Short mmCIF file of C-alpha atoms in Angstrom, two decimals:
data_model
loop_
_atom_site.label_atom_id
_atom_site.label_comp_id
_atom_site.label_asym_id
_atom_site.label_seq_id
_atom_site.Cartn_x
_atom_site.Cartn_y
_atom_site.Cartn_z
CA THR A 1 -84.03 238.48 -127.04
CA GLU A 2 -82.23 238.88 -123.73
CA ILE A 3 -78.43 238.79 -123.79
CA TYR A 4 -76.48 237.70 -120.74
CA THR A 5 -72.80 238.51 -120.22
CA LEU A 6 -70.35 236.46 -118.17
CA SER A 7 -67.31 238.11 -116.64
CA LEU A 8 -63.98 236.33 -116.24
CA HIS A 9 -64.55 236.35 -112.50
CA ASP A 10 -67.89 234.55 -112.98
CA ALA A 11 -66.39 232.09 -115.45
CA LEU A 12 -63.43 231.08 -113.28
CA PRO A 13 -65.33 228.62 -111.05
CA ILE A 14 -66.76 226.96 -114.16
CA CYS A 15 -63.39 226.64 -115.87
CA THR A 16 -61.77 225.11 -112.80
CA LEU A 17 -64.40 222.43 -112.25
CA LYS A 18 -63.01 218.93 -112.00
CA GLN A 19 -63.70 216.94 -115.16
CA THR A 20 -66.15 214.09 -114.59
CA ASN A 21 -67.84 211.64 -116.95
CA HIS A 22 -71.05 213.65 -116.55
CA LEU A 23 -69.35 216.91 -117.56
CA ARG A 24 -67.56 215.25 -120.46
CA ALA A 25 -70.89 213.88 -121.72
CA LEU A 26 -72.48 217.34 -121.47
CA ILE A 27 -69.60 219.01 -123.32
CA SER A 28 -69.56 216.35 -126.01
CA ALA A 29 -73.32 216.64 -126.63
CA LEU A 30 -73.41 220.43 -126.62
CA THR A 31 -70.47 220.79 -129.02
CA LYS A 32 -72.40 218.53 -131.41
CA GLY A 33 -75.57 220.58 -130.96
CA VAL A 34 -77.59 217.70 -129.49
CA VAL A 35 -79.54 217.59 -126.23
CA PRO A 36 -77.52 215.86 -123.46
CA HIS A 37 -79.12 212.59 -122.39
CA ALA A 38 -79.37 213.76 -118.77
CA TRP A 39 -81.57 216.66 -119.87
CA THR A 40 -83.98 214.41 -121.81
CA THR A 41 -84.98 212.67 -118.56
CA LEU A 42 -86.20 215.88 -116.89
CA TYR A 43 -89.40 216.27 -118.95
CA ARG A 44 -90.68 215.32 -122.39
CA VAL A 45 -89.81 217.34 -125.49
CA PRO A 46 -89.93 216.29 -129.14
CA PRO A 47 -86.92 214.09 -130.00
CA SER A 48 -86.17 216.39 -132.94
CA PHE A 49 -85.10 219.20 -130.58
CA SER A 50 -81.54 220.44 -130.98
CA ALA A 51 -79.63 221.73 -127.96
CA ALA A 52 -80.30 225.31 -129.04
CA ARG A 53 -84.03 224.63 -129.44
CA TRP A 54 -84.11 222.90 -126.05
CA LEU A 55 -82.56 225.93 -124.36
CA VAL A 56 -85.06 228.31 -125.99
CA ASP A 57 -87.91 226.04 -124.88
CA PHE A 58 -86.47 225.79 -121.35
CA GLY A 59 -86.30 229.58 -121.12
CA ALA A 60 -89.96 229.85 -122.18
CA ARG A 61 -90.94 227.32 -119.50
CA LEU A 62 -89.10 229.29 -116.82
CA ARG A 63 -90.70 232.56 -117.89
CA GLN A 64 -94.17 231.01 -117.72
CA PHE A 65 -93.43 229.44 -114.32
CA ALA A 66 -92.25 232.79 -112.96
CA SER A 67 -95.34 234.60 -114.28
CA LEU A 68 -97.93 232.31 -112.69
CA ASP A 69 -99.51 233.59 -109.49
CA VAL A 70 -100.97 230.55 -107.72
CA ASN A 71 -102.80 232.82 -105.29
CA ALA A 72 -104.78 234.34 -108.17
CA TYR A 73 -105.97 230.97 -109.50
CA GLY A 74 -109.72 231.06 -110.11
CA THR A 75 -110.11 234.74 -109.21
CA ALA A 76 -108.35 236.53 -112.07
CA PRO A 77 -107.45 235.97 -115.73
CA TRP A 78 -105.21 232.93 -115.38
CA SER A 79 -103.95 230.91 -118.30
CA VAL A 80 -101.16 228.52 -119.14
CA ALA A 81 -99.54 227.11 -122.24
CA ILE A 82 -99.89 223.49 -121.25
CA GLY A 83 -97.05 222.46 -123.55
CA LEU A 84 -94.69 224.61 -121.47
CA LEU A 85 -95.51 222.99 -118.14
CA PHE A 86 -92.87 220.70 -116.65
CA THR A 87 -95.51 218.25 -115.38
CA PRO A 88 -98.77 218.82 -117.30
CA HIS A 89 -100.48 215.67 -115.99
CA ALA A 90 -99.82 216.76 -112.41
CA PHE A 91 -101.18 220.22 -113.20
CA ILE A 92 -104.46 218.78 -114.49
CA THR A 93 -104.77 216.57 -111.40
CA ALA A 94 -104.05 219.55 -109.13
CA THR A 95 -106.79 221.67 -110.77
CA ARG A 96 -109.28 218.85 -110.21
CA GLN A 97 -108.32 218.59 -106.55
CA ALA A 98 -108.51 222.38 -106.14
CA ALA A 99 -111.99 222.50 -107.71
CA ALA A 100 -113.24 219.66 -105.50
CA LYS A 101 -111.88 221.28 -102.33
CA ALA A 102 -113.14 224.79 -103.12
CA ASN A 103 -116.67 223.62 -103.89
CA GLY A 104 -117.09 220.62 -101.60
CA TRP A 105 -117.38 218.20 -104.51
CA SER A 106 -116.32 214.58 -104.68
CA LEU A 107 -113.29 214.00 -106.91
CA GLU A 108 -114.98 211.00 -108.49
CA SER A 109 -117.99 213.10 -109.54
CA LEU A 110 -116.05 215.62 -111.60
CA SER A 111 -115.75 215.74 -115.37
CA LEU A 112 -113.93 218.32 -117.47
CA ARG A 113 -115.92 220.61 -119.75
CA ALA A 114 -114.23 222.69 -122.47
CA GLU A 115 -115.36 225.90 -124.15
CA VAL A 116 -113.81 228.88 -125.88
CA ASP A 117 -112.73 231.29 -123.15
CA SER A 118 -115.09 234.21 -122.53
CA GLY A 119 -112.96 235.74 -119.76
CA LYS A 120 -115.20 234.59 -116.89
CA ALA A 121 -112.98 233.12 -114.15
CA SER A 122 -114.08 230.60 -111.55
CA ASN A 123 -112.46 228.51 -108.83
CA ALA A 124 -113.20 225.36 -110.84
CA SER A 125 -111.66 226.37 -114.15
CA PHE A 126 -108.42 227.20 -115.91
CA VAL A 127 -107.54 228.54 -119.36
CA VAL A 128 -105.11 226.95 -121.79
CA SER A 129 -103.59 229.13 -124.50
CA GLN A 130 -101.28 228.52 -127.47
CA LEU A 131 -103.22 225.47 -128.65
CA SER A 132 -103.46 224.32 -132.26
CA SER A 133 -105.75 221.88 -134.01
CA VAL A 134 -104.35 219.29 -136.39
CA ALA A 135 -106.47 218.50 -139.48
CA ALA A 136 -109.29 220.73 -138.20
CA THR A 137 -110.13 224.44 -138.05
CA TRP A 138 -112.14 226.55 -135.59
CA ARG A 139 -114.51 228.73 -137.61
CA ASP A 140 -117.87 230.35 -136.88
CA GLY A 141 -118.02 228.91 -133.38
CA ALA A 142 -117.34 225.30 -134.32
CA LEU A 143 -114.64 222.84 -135.29
CA ARG A 144 -114.60 222.02 -138.98
CA ALA A 145 -112.75 219.40 -140.96
CA GLU A 146 -110.84 221.81 -143.16
CA GLY A 147 -107.78 224.00 -143.30
CA ALA A 148 -104.05 223.36 -143.08
CA MET A 149 -102.52 220.60 -140.99
CA LEU A 150 -101.80 222.94 -138.05
CA ASN A 151 -104.26 225.71 -137.19
CA ALA A 152 -104.28 228.10 -134.22
CA LEU A 153 -107.16 227.75 -131.76
CA PRO A 154 -108.62 230.41 -129.47
CA SER A 155 -107.85 230.04 -125.77
CA ILE A 156 -109.88 227.23 -124.22
CA ARG A 157 -111.39 227.34 -120.72
CA PHE A 158 -111.58 223.98 -118.96
CA THR A 159 -114.08 223.73 -116.12
CA TRP A 160 -114.43 220.89 -113.63
CA THR A 161 -118.15 220.15 -113.29
CA PRO A 162 -120.11 217.57 -111.26
CA GLU A 163 -121.38 214.94 -113.70
CA GLN A 164 -125.04 215.61 -112.88
CA HIS A 165 -124.54 219.25 -113.93
CA ALA A 166 -122.43 218.54 -117.01
CA SER A 167 -123.57 219.98 -120.31
CA GLN A 168 -125.47 217.63 -122.57
CA THR A 169 -124.48 219.51 -125.73
CA LYS A 170 -123.26 217.19 -128.47
CA ASN A 171 -119.66 218.06 -129.25
CA ALA A 172 -116.76 216.47 -131.09
CA ALA A 173 -114.20 215.04 -128.69
CA LEU A 174 -110.62 215.48 -129.91
CA PRO A 175 -107.56 214.14 -128.07
CA LEU A 176 -105.20 216.75 -126.64
CA TYR A 177 -101.53 215.77 -126.90
CA LEU A 178 -98.50 217.40 -125.34
CA ASP A 179 -96.96 218.12 -128.75
CA THR A 180 -97.16 217.17 -132.40
CA THR A 181 -95.38 213.84 -131.87
CA ARG A 182 -98.62 212.56 -130.23
CA ARG A 183 -96.59 210.53 -127.74
CA ASP A 184 -98.20 211.99 -124.61
CA PHE A 185 -102.00 212.02 -124.35
CA LEU A 186 -103.30 214.55 -121.83
CA LEU A 187 -107.10 214.58 -122.06
CA GLU A 188 -110.09 214.78 -124.41
CA VAL A 189 -111.40 218.15 -125.50
CA ALA A 190 -115.08 218.24 -126.49
CA LEU A 191 -116.01 221.33 -128.50
CA PRO A 192 -118.92 222.31 -130.77
CA ALA A 193 -118.32 220.88 -134.23
CA ASP A 194 -119.73 220.56 -137.72
CA PRO A 195 -121.93 217.44 -137.43
CA ALA A 196 -120.97 216.33 -140.93
CA ALA A 197 -117.24 216.34 -140.19
CA ASN A 198 -115.39 213.05 -139.75
CA PHE A 199 -112.54 214.01 -137.43
CA VAL A 200 -111.52 210.42 -136.70
CA GLU A 201 -110.95 209.70 -140.38
CA ARG A 202 -108.81 212.83 -140.70
CA GLY A 203 -106.79 211.95 -137.60
CA ALA A 204 -107.72 215.28 -136.03
CA CYS A 205 -106.35 216.23 -132.61
CA ILE A 206 -105.26 219.23 -130.54
CA VAL A 207 -101.66 220.01 -129.54
#
């Protein structure tokens, strides 16, 4: 845990700020330990977040943002925790556009294929880490309808592929949500699965 110190000289401009309704609302919320309303409009987080939890999450988002090298996309190990992106839908759209431009493909022809990451980078793919399956477990190379409610998944590589070249392998398609509240649907993730498993009945998904 990093600890930051604030000198009196640094604090003086803050202490002498003119009180406004916005500042009063911030102070009131933070002293109660709740997330200020103005912060909740920046990006989506679970409504159960306290102010302290929001700040920890915000710090993690900034660290991820600072660590990403956009120039290395598609040419080096490059992964994101999609739940820590400020605009995950825009990120997915941007990867599709990048894949189409780099390979001369039509945007309309592309579909997204998912597989457990093997470390092979391409200019049409990206890796998502820190995913978990709900009501399903990844075991022996397949999804299975077993295990606890929340189970860690290996990193998943998503690859934009022209439809005519898309894999015909029969997989189970699970919805990927931004978090466990299931309020924000991102995309479907089709992975190898136990054919006897009924994931719909179990309400299985990925977060």
